[in-house]
Structure formats: C-alpha cells, structure tokens
CSV table of C-alpha atoms in Angstrom, one decimal:
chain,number,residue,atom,x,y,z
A,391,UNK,CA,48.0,-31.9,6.7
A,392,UNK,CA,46.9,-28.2,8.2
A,393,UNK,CA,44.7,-26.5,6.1
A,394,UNK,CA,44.3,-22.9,6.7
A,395,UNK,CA,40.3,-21.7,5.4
A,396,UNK,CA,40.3,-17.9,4.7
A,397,UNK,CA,36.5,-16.8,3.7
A,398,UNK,CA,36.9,-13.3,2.4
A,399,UNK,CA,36.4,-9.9,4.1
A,400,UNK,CA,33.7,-10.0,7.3
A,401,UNK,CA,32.3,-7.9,9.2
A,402,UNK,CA,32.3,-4.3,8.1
A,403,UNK,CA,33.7,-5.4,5.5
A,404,UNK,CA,31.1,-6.8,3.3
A,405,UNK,CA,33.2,-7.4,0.1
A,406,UNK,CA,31.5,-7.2,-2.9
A,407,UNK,CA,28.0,-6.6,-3.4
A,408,UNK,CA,25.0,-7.1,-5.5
A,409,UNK,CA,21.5,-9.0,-6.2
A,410,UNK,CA,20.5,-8.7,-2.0
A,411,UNK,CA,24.3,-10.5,-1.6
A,412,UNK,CA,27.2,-9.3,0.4
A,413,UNK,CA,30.3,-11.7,-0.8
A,414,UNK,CA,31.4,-11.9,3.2
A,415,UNK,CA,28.3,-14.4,3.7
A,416,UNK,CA,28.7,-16.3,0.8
A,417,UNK,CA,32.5,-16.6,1.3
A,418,UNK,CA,31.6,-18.0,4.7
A,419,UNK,CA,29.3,-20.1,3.6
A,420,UNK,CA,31.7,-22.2,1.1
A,421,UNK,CA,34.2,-22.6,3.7
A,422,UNK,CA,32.0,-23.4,6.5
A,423,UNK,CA,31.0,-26.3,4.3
A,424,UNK,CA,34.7,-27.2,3.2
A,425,UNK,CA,35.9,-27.7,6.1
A,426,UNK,CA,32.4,-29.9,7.2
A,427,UNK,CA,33.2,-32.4,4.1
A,428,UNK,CA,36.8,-32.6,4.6
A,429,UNK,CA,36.7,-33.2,8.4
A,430,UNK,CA,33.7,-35.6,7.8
A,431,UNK,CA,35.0,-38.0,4.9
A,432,UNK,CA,39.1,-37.6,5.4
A,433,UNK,CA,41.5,-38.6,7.5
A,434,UNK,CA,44.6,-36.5,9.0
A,435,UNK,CA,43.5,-33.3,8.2
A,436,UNK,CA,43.1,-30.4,10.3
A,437,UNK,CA,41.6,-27.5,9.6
A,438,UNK,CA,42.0,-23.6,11.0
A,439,UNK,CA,39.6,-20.7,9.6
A,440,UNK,CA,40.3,-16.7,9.5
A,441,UNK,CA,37.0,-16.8,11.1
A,442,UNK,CA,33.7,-18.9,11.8
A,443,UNK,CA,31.2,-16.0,12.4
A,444,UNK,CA,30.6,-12.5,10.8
A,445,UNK,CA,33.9,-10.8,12.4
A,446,UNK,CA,36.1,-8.4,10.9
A,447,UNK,CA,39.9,-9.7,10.3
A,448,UNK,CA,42.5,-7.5,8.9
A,449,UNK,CA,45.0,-9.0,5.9
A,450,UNK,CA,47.7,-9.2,8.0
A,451,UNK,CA,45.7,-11.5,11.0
A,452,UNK,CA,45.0,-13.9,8.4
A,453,UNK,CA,48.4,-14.2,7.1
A,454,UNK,CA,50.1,-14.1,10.4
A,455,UNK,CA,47.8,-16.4,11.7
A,456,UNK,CA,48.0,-18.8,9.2
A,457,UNK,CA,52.2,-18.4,9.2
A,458,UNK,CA,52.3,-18.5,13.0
A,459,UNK,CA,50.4,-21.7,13.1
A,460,UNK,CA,52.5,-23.2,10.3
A,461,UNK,CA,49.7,-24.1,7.7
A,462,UNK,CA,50.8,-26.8,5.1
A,463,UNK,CA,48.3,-24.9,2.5
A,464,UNK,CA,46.3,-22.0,2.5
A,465,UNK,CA,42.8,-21.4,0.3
A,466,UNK,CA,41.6,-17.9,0.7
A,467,UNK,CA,37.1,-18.0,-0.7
A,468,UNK,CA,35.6,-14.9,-2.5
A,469,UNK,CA,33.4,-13.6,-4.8
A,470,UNK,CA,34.1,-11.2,-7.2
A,471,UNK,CA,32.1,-8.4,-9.4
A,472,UNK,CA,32.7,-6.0,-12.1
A,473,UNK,CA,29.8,-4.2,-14.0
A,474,UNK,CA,27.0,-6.6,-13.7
A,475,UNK,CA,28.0,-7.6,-17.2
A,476,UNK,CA,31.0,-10.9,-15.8
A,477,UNK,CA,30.8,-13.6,-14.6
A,478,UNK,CA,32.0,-17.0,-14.0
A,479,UNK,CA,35.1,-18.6,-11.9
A,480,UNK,CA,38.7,-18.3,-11.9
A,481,UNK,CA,41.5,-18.6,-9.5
A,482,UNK,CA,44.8,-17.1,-8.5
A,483,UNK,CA,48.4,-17.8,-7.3
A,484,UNK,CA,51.1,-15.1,-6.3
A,485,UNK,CA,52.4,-13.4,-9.0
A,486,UNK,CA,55.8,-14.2,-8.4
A,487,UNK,CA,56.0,-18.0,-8.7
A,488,UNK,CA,56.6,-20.1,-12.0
A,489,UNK,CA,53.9,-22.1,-13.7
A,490,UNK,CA,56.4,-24.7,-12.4
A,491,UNK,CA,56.3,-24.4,-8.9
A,492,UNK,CA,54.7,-26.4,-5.9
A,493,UNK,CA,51.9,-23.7,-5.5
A,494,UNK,CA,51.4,-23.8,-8.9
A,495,UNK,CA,51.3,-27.2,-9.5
A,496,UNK,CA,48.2,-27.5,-6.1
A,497,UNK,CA,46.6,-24.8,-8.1
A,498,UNK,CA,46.5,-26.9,-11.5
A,499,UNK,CA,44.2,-29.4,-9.3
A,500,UNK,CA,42.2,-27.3,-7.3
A,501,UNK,CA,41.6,-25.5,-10.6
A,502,UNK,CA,40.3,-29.4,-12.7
A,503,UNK,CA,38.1,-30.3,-9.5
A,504,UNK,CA,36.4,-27.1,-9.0
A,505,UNK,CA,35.7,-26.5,-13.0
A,506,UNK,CA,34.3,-30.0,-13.3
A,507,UNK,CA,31.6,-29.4,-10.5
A,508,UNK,CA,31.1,-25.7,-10.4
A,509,UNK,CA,28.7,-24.9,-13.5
A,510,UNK,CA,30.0,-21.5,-14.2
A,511,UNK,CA,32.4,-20.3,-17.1
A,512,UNK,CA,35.7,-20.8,-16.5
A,513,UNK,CA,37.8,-17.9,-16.8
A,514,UNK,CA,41.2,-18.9,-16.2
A,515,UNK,CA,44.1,-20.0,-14.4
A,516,UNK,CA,45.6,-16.3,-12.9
A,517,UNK,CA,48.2,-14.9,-10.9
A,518,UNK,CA,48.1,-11.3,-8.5
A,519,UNK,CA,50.2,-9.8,-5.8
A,520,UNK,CA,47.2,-9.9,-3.3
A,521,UNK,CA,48.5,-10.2,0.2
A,522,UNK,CA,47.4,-13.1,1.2
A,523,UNK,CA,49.4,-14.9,-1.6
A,524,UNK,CA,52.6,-12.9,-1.2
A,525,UNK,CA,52.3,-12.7,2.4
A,526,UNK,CA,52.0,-16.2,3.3
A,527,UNK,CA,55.0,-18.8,4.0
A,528,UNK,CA,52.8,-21.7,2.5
A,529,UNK,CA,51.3,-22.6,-0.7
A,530,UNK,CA,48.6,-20.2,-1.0
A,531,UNK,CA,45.7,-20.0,-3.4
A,532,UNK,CA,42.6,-17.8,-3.7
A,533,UNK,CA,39.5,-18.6,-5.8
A,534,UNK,CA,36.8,-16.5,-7.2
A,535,UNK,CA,33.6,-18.2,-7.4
A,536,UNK,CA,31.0,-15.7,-9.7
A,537,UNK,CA,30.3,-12.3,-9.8
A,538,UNK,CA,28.0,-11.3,-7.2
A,539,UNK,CA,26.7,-8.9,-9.7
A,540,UNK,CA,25.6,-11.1,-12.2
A,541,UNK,CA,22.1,-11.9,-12.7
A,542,UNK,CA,22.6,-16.1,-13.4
A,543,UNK,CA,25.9,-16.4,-11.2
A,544,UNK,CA,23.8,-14.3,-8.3
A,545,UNK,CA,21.3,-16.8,-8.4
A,546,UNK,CA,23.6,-19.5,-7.8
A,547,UNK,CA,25.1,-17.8,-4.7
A,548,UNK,CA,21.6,-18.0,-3.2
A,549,UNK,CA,21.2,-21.7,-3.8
A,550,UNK,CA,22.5,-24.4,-0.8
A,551,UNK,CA,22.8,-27.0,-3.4
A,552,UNK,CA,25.4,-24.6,-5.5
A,553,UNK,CA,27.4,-23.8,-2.4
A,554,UNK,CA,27.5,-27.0,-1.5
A,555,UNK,CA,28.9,-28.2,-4.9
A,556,UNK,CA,31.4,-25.5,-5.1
A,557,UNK,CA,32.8,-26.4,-1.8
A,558,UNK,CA,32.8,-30.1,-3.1
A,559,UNK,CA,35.0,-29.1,-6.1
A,560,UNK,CA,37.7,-27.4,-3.9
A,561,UNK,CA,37.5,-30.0,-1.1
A,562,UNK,CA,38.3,-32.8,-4.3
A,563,UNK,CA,40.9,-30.5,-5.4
A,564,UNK,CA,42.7,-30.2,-1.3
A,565,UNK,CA,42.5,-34.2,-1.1
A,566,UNK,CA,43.6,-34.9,-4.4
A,567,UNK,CA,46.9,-32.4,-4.1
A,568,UNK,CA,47.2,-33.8,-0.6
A,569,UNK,CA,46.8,-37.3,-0.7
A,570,UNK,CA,44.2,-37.6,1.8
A,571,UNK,CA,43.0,-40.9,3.2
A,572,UNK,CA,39.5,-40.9,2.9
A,573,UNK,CA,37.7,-42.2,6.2
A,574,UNK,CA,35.9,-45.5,5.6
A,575,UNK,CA,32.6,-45.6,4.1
A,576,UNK,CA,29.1,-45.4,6.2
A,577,UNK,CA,26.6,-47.0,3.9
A,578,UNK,CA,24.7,-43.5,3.6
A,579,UNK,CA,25.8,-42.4,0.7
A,580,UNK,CA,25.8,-42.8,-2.8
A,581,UNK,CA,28.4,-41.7,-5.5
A,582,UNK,CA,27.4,-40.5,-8.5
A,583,UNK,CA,30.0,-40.8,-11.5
A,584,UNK,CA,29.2,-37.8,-13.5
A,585,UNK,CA,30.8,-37.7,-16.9
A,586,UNK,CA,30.1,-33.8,-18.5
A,587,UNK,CA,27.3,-31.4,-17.6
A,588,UNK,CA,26.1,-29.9,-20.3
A,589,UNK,CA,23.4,-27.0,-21.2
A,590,UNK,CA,22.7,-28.7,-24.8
A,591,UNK,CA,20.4,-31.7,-24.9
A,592,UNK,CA,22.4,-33.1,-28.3
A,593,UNK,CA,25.6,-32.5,-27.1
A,594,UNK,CA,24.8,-35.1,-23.5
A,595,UNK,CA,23.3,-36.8,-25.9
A,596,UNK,CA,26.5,-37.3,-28.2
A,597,UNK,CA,28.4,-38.0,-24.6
A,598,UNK,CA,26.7,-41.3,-24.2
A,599,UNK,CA,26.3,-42.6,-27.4
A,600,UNK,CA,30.1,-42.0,-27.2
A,601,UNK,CA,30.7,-43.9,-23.8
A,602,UNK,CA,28.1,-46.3,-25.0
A,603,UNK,CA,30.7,-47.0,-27.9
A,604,UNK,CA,33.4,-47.6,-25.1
A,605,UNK,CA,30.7,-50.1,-23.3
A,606,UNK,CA,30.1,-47.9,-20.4
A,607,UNK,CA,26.7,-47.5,-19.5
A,608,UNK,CA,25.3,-44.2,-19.2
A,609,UNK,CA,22.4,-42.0,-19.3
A,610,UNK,CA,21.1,-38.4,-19.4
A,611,UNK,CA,19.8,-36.9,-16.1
A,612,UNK,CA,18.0,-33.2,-16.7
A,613,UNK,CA,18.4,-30.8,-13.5
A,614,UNK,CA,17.3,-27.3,-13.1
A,615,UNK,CA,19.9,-24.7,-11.3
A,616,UNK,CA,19.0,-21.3,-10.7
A,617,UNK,CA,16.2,-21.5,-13.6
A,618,UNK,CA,18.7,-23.0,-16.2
A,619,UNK,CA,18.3,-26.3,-17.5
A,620,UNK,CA,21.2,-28.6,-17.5
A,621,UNK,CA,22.1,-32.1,-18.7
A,622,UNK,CA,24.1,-34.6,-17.0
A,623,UNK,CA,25.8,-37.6,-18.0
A,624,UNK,CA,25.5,-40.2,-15.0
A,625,UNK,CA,27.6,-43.0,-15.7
A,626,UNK,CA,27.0,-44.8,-12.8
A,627,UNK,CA,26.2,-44.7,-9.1
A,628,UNK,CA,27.6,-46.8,-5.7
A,629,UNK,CA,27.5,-46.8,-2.4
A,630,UNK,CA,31.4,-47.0,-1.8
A,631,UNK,CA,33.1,-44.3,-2.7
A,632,UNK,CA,36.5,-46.5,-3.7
A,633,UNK,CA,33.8,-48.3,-6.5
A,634,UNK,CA,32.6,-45.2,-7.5
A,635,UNK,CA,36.6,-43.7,-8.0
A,636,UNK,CA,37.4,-47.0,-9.6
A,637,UNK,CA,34.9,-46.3,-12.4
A,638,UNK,CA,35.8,-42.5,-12.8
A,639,UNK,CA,39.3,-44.0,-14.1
A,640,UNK,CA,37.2,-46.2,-16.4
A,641,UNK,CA,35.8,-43.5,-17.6
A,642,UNK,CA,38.7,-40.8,-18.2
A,643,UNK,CA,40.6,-43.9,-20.0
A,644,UNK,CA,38.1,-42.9,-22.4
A,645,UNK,CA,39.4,-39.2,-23.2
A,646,UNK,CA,36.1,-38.1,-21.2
A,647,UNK,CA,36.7,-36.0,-17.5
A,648,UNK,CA,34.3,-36.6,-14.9
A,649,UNK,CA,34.2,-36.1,-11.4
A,650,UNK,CA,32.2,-37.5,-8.3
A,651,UNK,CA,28.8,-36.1,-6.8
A,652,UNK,CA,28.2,-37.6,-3.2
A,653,UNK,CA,24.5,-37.9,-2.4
C-alpha cells in the first residue's frame, strides 16, 4: 500500500506552541518514527512524507502531492492546544462522510490502537472540514496527539520513549486497516503483551486477579512517564512477534483489550 505521512505545519510555521515546544518538531518527530517502524517490520508498504526536515509546505502541496502520487491512505500528525487547561488525544475524519464509510471505518482502528498505547485521555472520535481531509482523493485521517500547552501532556512531547509509543499506536492501527505482512522476525526483539495501563495500583491489581481467574498468567509492572506513575499489566513476553499476537487473542477472548509493546 502507499502511505502518504503529513507531520503538521514546518517551517515558519511552527503550529502550536507551549512549554519550550513548537508542534512542527514534534509532529515531525512521530512521523519520522512511523514511517521507520513500518518500513522496518512490514512488508509492501511504501511510504511518501509532506516533508523530512524543517520546511515550510502549503495545504494545497500536501494534498496535491499526496493526490498526484495516488496515496492509498493519508495520516496527517499534530498537536493541538487551547488554554493550557486541555489535554489529551483525539482524532478526525472529513466532515462529510458517514460513520459508515471506508474512511471511517480505517479511522475506528487507528483510533483502538493509538488509545491503547498512547497514555493520554481520550477525547473522541471527531469529524472537521480541514483541507487536508476534504481536499484529498484517499482516505484521510488526522490525529491530535496532546495539547502542547498542557503541563502533563507537554511533558510527554519531550520524552523519546512517548513519541515513540504514539507512533507505535498509529503504525498498529495503518497495518491492522491494511493488512500488512509483517517482515519475518530477527530474534532482537521481544513482545510484550500488555493487557491495561492503569494509574491506580488496586485497579491493575483487580486486572490480574481477573485474568488469573481465566488462567492467564500475569503481573503488575510499575513505570514512571513524565513524573506520573503508572501500572501495567504484562501478560506475557516472546521473542516472535506471531506468539506474542497469538496470546493478545487469548487475552481479548477474555473481555480485556490489550495491545503489543515491542522492545
């Protein structure tokens, strides 16, 4: 398939701002490392960007670029802010399309991988007339990952390890709506099966006396992001990744959603 990356405003156009951030660099940063995991662990997929470097694009080079080159799917990155007092993720399709359509139906996944992995409060499934989803002749879907001008999500944006997960979530959700063949595995690394993250001890706790119940093994695994403490539920780990999926279905039989964190 031919992915089209579009990392928000460049250039002299910084995008939003706040906390020492300009969105342009973290936009660029997330799909820098998008298109590194998908070209590195799937097959048949090609990938174009808006732009690799600090450039300015206009709305209508990204759209006609992406058209021109006939993109099977296009994911536009940004950040977004308000008052210092929002935060958290959400995501958008055209405002013109059904809850029914193709598009829509892409966006439903992207939206389940990148809320499982993201750690931020999920604010929604949305839809917009922005350009770049009226304007282009594929699919096209646009996230907003944090408000820049948020204390917590602001700390997050300055954290490799966050990036790196958010561009995990939305390279899950692009393989899962596509189909992609994931290349063969290397030996180097292994797949966590991560059943819930939680910011309340009792409430992991309750998660694996619950998939204890179901005879899946699991445990709680404390990790700090951006000063916060967090619990997560490993229920598992393997060094092929087609193991490691195999279990995830285990585990969802169970009611519980869990996703996949490659290390």
């Amino acid at each position: 398939m031919k992915l089209y990356l579009d990392p928000g405003h460049g250039g002299s156009d910084p995008g939003a701002q706040g906390n020492g951030l300009n969105e342009k660099d973290v936009t660029l940063d997330i799909a820098l490392r998008i298109r590194s995991i998908l070209n590195n662990q799937y097959e048949n997929v090609t990938i174009r960007m808006s732009r690799t470097s600090d450039v300015s694009k206009s709305l209508s080079q990204r759209t006609n670029d992406a058209n021109s080159w006939g993109a099977d799917y296009f994911v536009s990155i940004h950040c977004n802010a308000f008052n210092g007092s929002a935060r958290g993720y959400e995501d958008y399709i055209y405002s013109g399309l059904s809850n029914s359509s193709q598009t829509a139906r892409y966006r439903d996944i992207m939206h389940r991988e990148i809320t499982q992995i993201n750690e931020l409060p999920n604010r929604g499934k949305k839809k917009a007339n922005f350009h770049v989803l009226r304007e282009t002749a594929m699919p096209a879907f646009l996230s907003e990952n944090g408000f820049i001008d948020h204390n917590s999500d602001a700390a997050r944006m300055k954290q490799s390890s966050w990036k790196q997960k958010v561009a995990q979530g939305h390279a899950n959700g692009i393989a899962e709506a596509f189909k992609l063949k994931r290349k063969p595995d290397t030996g180097d690394t292994l797949y966590k099966v991560i059943a819930g993250s939680f910011q309340s001890k009792k409430n992991a706790d309750d998660q694996v006396n619950f998939l204890q119940s179901k005879g899946i093994d699991s445990y709680v695994e404390t990790v700090t992001i951006s000063g916060e403490r967090w619990y997560r539920v490993q229920a598992g780990a393997f060094s092929s990744r087609d193991n490691a999926e195999a279990h995830l279905e285990t585990v969802k039989r169970t009611g519980v959603n869990g996703f996949i964190l490659a290390v």
